[in-house]
GROMACS .gro file of C-alpha atoms in nm:
model
  166
    1MET     CA    1  -6.975 -13.967  -7.389
    2LYS     CA    2  -7.270 -13.783  -7.234
    3ILE     CA    3  -7.191 -13.450  -7.395
    4LEU     CA    4  -7.198 -13.609  -7.740
    5ALA     CA    5  -7.526 -13.784  -7.666
    6ALA     CA    6  -7.676 -13.459  -7.538
    7LEU     CA    7  -7.557 -13.271  -7.843
    8ALA     CA    8  -7.690 -13.537  -8.075
    9THR     CA    9  -8.022 -13.547  -7.895
   10SER     CA   10  -8.059 -13.171  -7.908
   11ALA     CA   11  -7.952 -13.167  -8.270
   12VAL     CA   12  -8.262 -13.197  -8.477
   13LEU     CA   13  -8.114 -13.388  -8.763
   14ALA     CA   14  -8.318 -13.187  -9.007
   15PHE     CA   15  -8.228 -13.154  -9.367
   16ALA     CA   16  -8.310 -12.927  -9.650
   17PRO     CA   17  -8.155 -12.984  -9.988
   18VAL     CA   18  -7.865 -12.747 -10.025
   19ALA     CA   19  -7.804 -12.583 -10.360
   20GLY     CA   20  -7.493 -12.717 -10.538
   21LEU     CA   21  -7.282 -12.835 -10.248
   22ALA     CA   22  -6.939 -12.671 -10.262
   23GLN     CA   23  -6.912 -12.566 -10.624
   24GLY     CA   24  -6.646 -12.301 -10.572
   25LEU     CA   25  -6.452 -12.389 -10.258
   26ILE     CA   26  -6.194 -12.136 -10.140
   27ASP     CA   27  -5.869 -12.282 -10.006
   28LYS     CA   28  -5.763 -12.158  -9.660
   29GLY     CA   29  -5.482 -12.403  -9.592
   30PHE     CA   30  -5.396 -12.757  -9.488
   31VAL     CA   31  -5.382 -12.879  -9.127
   32ALA     CA   32  -5.316 -13.227  -8.989
   33GLY     CA   33  -5.422 -13.410  -9.306
   34TRP     CA   34  -5.731 -13.198  -9.370
   35ASN     CA   35  -5.792 -12.911  -9.611
   36ILE     CA   36  -5.948 -12.599  -9.458
   37LEU     CA   37  -6.195 -12.450  -9.705
   38VAL     CA   38  -6.469 -12.188  -9.735
   39ASP     CA   39  -6.788 -12.277  -9.921
   40PRO     CA   40  -6.972 -11.976 -10.068
   41ASP     CA   41  -7.274 -12.202 -10.132
   42MET     CA   42  -7.301 -12.252  -9.755
   43GLY     CA   43  -7.301 -11.880  -9.675
   44ASN     CA   44  -6.920 -11.873  -9.660
   45GLY     CA   45  -6.922 -12.157  -9.412
   46CYS     CA   46  -6.584 -12.305  -9.326
   47LEU     CA   47  -6.518 -12.676  -9.345
   48ILE     CA   48  -6.252 -12.940  -9.331
   49GLN     CA   49  -6.214 -13.194  -9.608
   50THR     CA   50  -6.000 -13.497  -9.675
   51VAL     CA   51  -5.979 -13.720  -9.981
   52PHE     CA   52  -5.900 -14.090  -9.958
   53GLU     CA   53  -5.713 -14.318 -10.199
   54ASP     CA   54  -6.040 -14.455 -10.338
   55TYR     CA   55  -6.148 -14.095 -10.412
   56SER     CA   56  -6.393 -14.089 -10.124
   57VAL     CA   57  -6.435 -13.737  -9.989
   58VAL     CA   58  -6.532 -13.644  -9.633
   59ARG     CA   59  -6.638 -13.294  -9.532
   60ILE     CA   60  -6.720 -13.167  -9.184
   61GLY     CA   61  -6.819 -12.805  -9.146
   62TYR     CA   62  -7.054 -12.517  -9.092
   63ASP     CA   63  -7.348 -12.404  -9.301
   64ALA     CA   64  -7.337 -12.034  -9.208
   65GLN     CA   65  -7.638 -11.961  -9.426
   66ASN     CA   66  -7.866 -12.182  -9.215
   67ASN     CA   67  -7.665 -12.166  -8.889
   68ARG     CA   68  -7.601 -12.540  -8.862
   69GLY     CA   69  -7.323 -12.795  -8.878
   70TYR     CA   70  -7.290 -13.090  -9.113
   71PHE     CA   71  -7.087 -13.378  -9.240
   72VAL     CA   72  -7.099 -13.522  -9.591
   73VAL     CA   73  -6.946 -13.849  -9.707
   74PHE     CA   74  -6.898 -13.910 -10.079
   75ASN     CA   75  -6.827 -14.277 -10.151
   76LYS     CA   76  -6.926 -14.521 -10.427
   77ALA     CA   77  -7.039 -14.771 -10.161
   78TRP     CA   78  -7.354 -14.562 -10.107
   79GLY     CA   79  -7.487 -14.717 -10.426
   80GLU     CA   80  -7.785 -14.544 -10.582
   81ILE     CA   81  -7.814 -14.197 -10.426
   82LYS     CA   82  -8.018 -13.919 -10.583
   83LYS     CA   83  -7.942 -13.553 -10.521
   84GLY     CA   84  -8.189 -13.396 -10.281
   85GLU     CA   85  -8.359 -13.719 -10.171
   86VAL     CA   86  -8.364 -13.809  -9.801
   87TYR     CA   87  -8.220 -14.139  -9.675
   88ASN     CA   88  -8.219 -14.311  -9.336
   89ILE     CA   89  -7.861 -14.384  -9.236
   90THR     CA   90  -7.666 -14.475  -8.925
   91PHE     CA   91  -7.333 -14.338  -8.814
   92ASP     CA   92  -7.116 -14.468  -8.536
   93LEU     CA   93  -6.867 -14.260  -8.337
   94ASP     CA   94  -6.622 -14.488  -8.154
   95GLY     CA   95  -6.898 -14.745  -8.101
   96GLU     CA   96  -7.182 -14.505  -8.016
   97LYS     CA   97  -7.452 -14.531  -8.285
   98PHE     CA   98  -7.679 -14.257  -8.412
   99ASP     CA   99  -7.967 -14.286  -8.655
  100ALA     CA  100  -8.004 -13.990  -8.888
  101LYS     CA  101  -8.169 -13.870  -9.202
  102ALA     CA  102  -7.926 -13.773  -9.475
  103THR     CA  103  -7.970 -13.568  -9.790
  104GLY     CA  104  -7.834 -13.714 -10.112
  105PHE     CA  105  -7.556 -13.534 -10.301
  106VAL     CA  106  -7.339 -13.614 -10.600
  107LEU     CA  107  -6.982 -13.487 -10.646
  108ASN     CA  108  -6.801 -13.569 -10.970
  109LYS     CA  109  -7.040 -13.863 -11.027
  110VAL     CA  110  -6.967 -14.003 -10.678
  111PRO     CA  111  -7.276 -14.040 -10.456
  112GLY     CA  112  -7.278 -13.875 -10.117
  113ALA     CA  113  -7.498 -13.833  -9.814
  114GLY     CA  114  -7.499 -13.532  -9.584
  115VAL     CA  115  -7.625 -13.504  -9.229
  116PHE     CA  116  -7.712 -13.155  -9.102
  117PHE     CA  117  -7.759 -13.069  -8.735
  118GLU     CA  118  -7.872 -12.753  -8.561
  119ASP     CA  119  -7.615 -12.772  -8.281
  120ARG     CA  120  -7.295 -12.645  -8.445
  121ASP     CA  121  -7.093 -12.771  -8.146
  122PHE     CA  122  -7.170 -13.125  -8.262
  123VAL     CA  123  -6.896 -13.067  -8.525
  124ARG     CA  124  -6.641 -13.036  -8.244
  125ALA     CA  125  -6.786 -13.343  -8.071
  126ILE     CA  126  -6.735 -13.547  -8.390
  127ALA     CA  127  -6.377 -13.427  -8.419
  128GLN     CA  128  -6.301 -13.540  -8.062
  129ARG     CA  129  -6.362 -13.902  -8.165
  130LYS     CA  130  -6.121 -14.144  -8.333
  131VAL     CA  131  -6.337 -14.316  -8.596
  132MET     CA  132  -6.670 -14.242  -8.758
  133THR     CA  133  -6.826 -14.536  -8.940
  134VAL     CA  134  -7.113 -14.461  -9.175
  135TYR     CA  135  -7.379 -14.714  -9.280
  136GLY     CA  136  -7.624 -14.683  -9.568
  137GLN     CA  137  -7.998 -14.725  -9.557
  138SER     CA  138  -7.980 -15.101  -9.611
  139GLY     CA  139  -7.725 -15.132  -9.329
  140GLN     CA  140  -7.424 -15.171  -9.557
  141LYS     CA  141  -7.099 -15.026  -9.429
  142VAL     CA  142  -7.012 -14.731  -9.650
  143MET     CA  143  -6.681 -14.645  -9.489
  144ALA     CA  144  -6.491 -14.604  -9.164
  145ILE     CA  145  -6.339 -14.257  -9.142
  146ASP     CA  146  -6.019 -14.208  -8.948
  147LEU     CA  147  -6.075 -13.877  -8.768
  148LYS     CA  148  -5.705 -13.836  -8.687
  149GLY     CA  149  -5.614 -13.468  -8.704
  150SER     CA  150  -5.976 -13.356  -8.733
  151ALA     CA  151  -5.982 -13.188  -8.389
  152LYS     CA  152  -5.687 -12.966  -8.483
  153ALA     CA  153  -5.836 -12.898  -8.828
  154ILE     CA  154  -6.177 -12.809  -8.678
  155GLU     CA  155  -5.999 -12.565  -8.448
  156TYR     CA  156  -5.868 -12.389  -8.761
  157ALA     CA  157  -6.210 -12.411  -8.927
  158ARG     CA  158  -6.362 -12.236  -8.624
  159LYS     CA  159  -6.103 -11.959  -8.653
  160CYS     CA  160  -6.185 -11.939  -9.023
  161GLN     CA  161  -6.555 -11.911  -8.937
  162ASP     CA  162  -6.482 -11.632  -8.689
  163GLU     CA  163  -6.298 -11.447  -8.965
  164MET     CA  164  -6.601 -11.494  -9.190
  165GLY     CA  165  -6.815 -11.329  -8.924
  166SER     CA  166  -7.048 -11.610  -8.825
   0.00000   0.00000   0.00000
């Protein structure tokens, strides 16, 4: 989709380590299989989150503090990830591949990688897709994420962000 490619191209996939990702999340509800949350560590940015049977966690949201969007995938398949280090990864949205730099995170001893992008509308573009597959720096498949319900949940996250004033 051209709009997604344009958004991804204009999104400087720049990363700065973020202090303690989501230490005290505030629950704002549950929509279409996704939790709607506010993260004070991201300037009261709103996000959607889902947890899978293998305890993988996926978050898509807004970093209001730095006026950018992001997604973070926590999954043991990442292997050795160190908090704050930068990794080259690839993600695929319904067959369209994107190379990105991701910042390492750890949540409850589970490694994660987060991609930040300046174009906050890219969050909506992700949610319009069906599947996001994420690959680690050695090309290993980390996980395929079923994005079912994410468009509806992002709609609520946007309303949440409006309520937060950013």
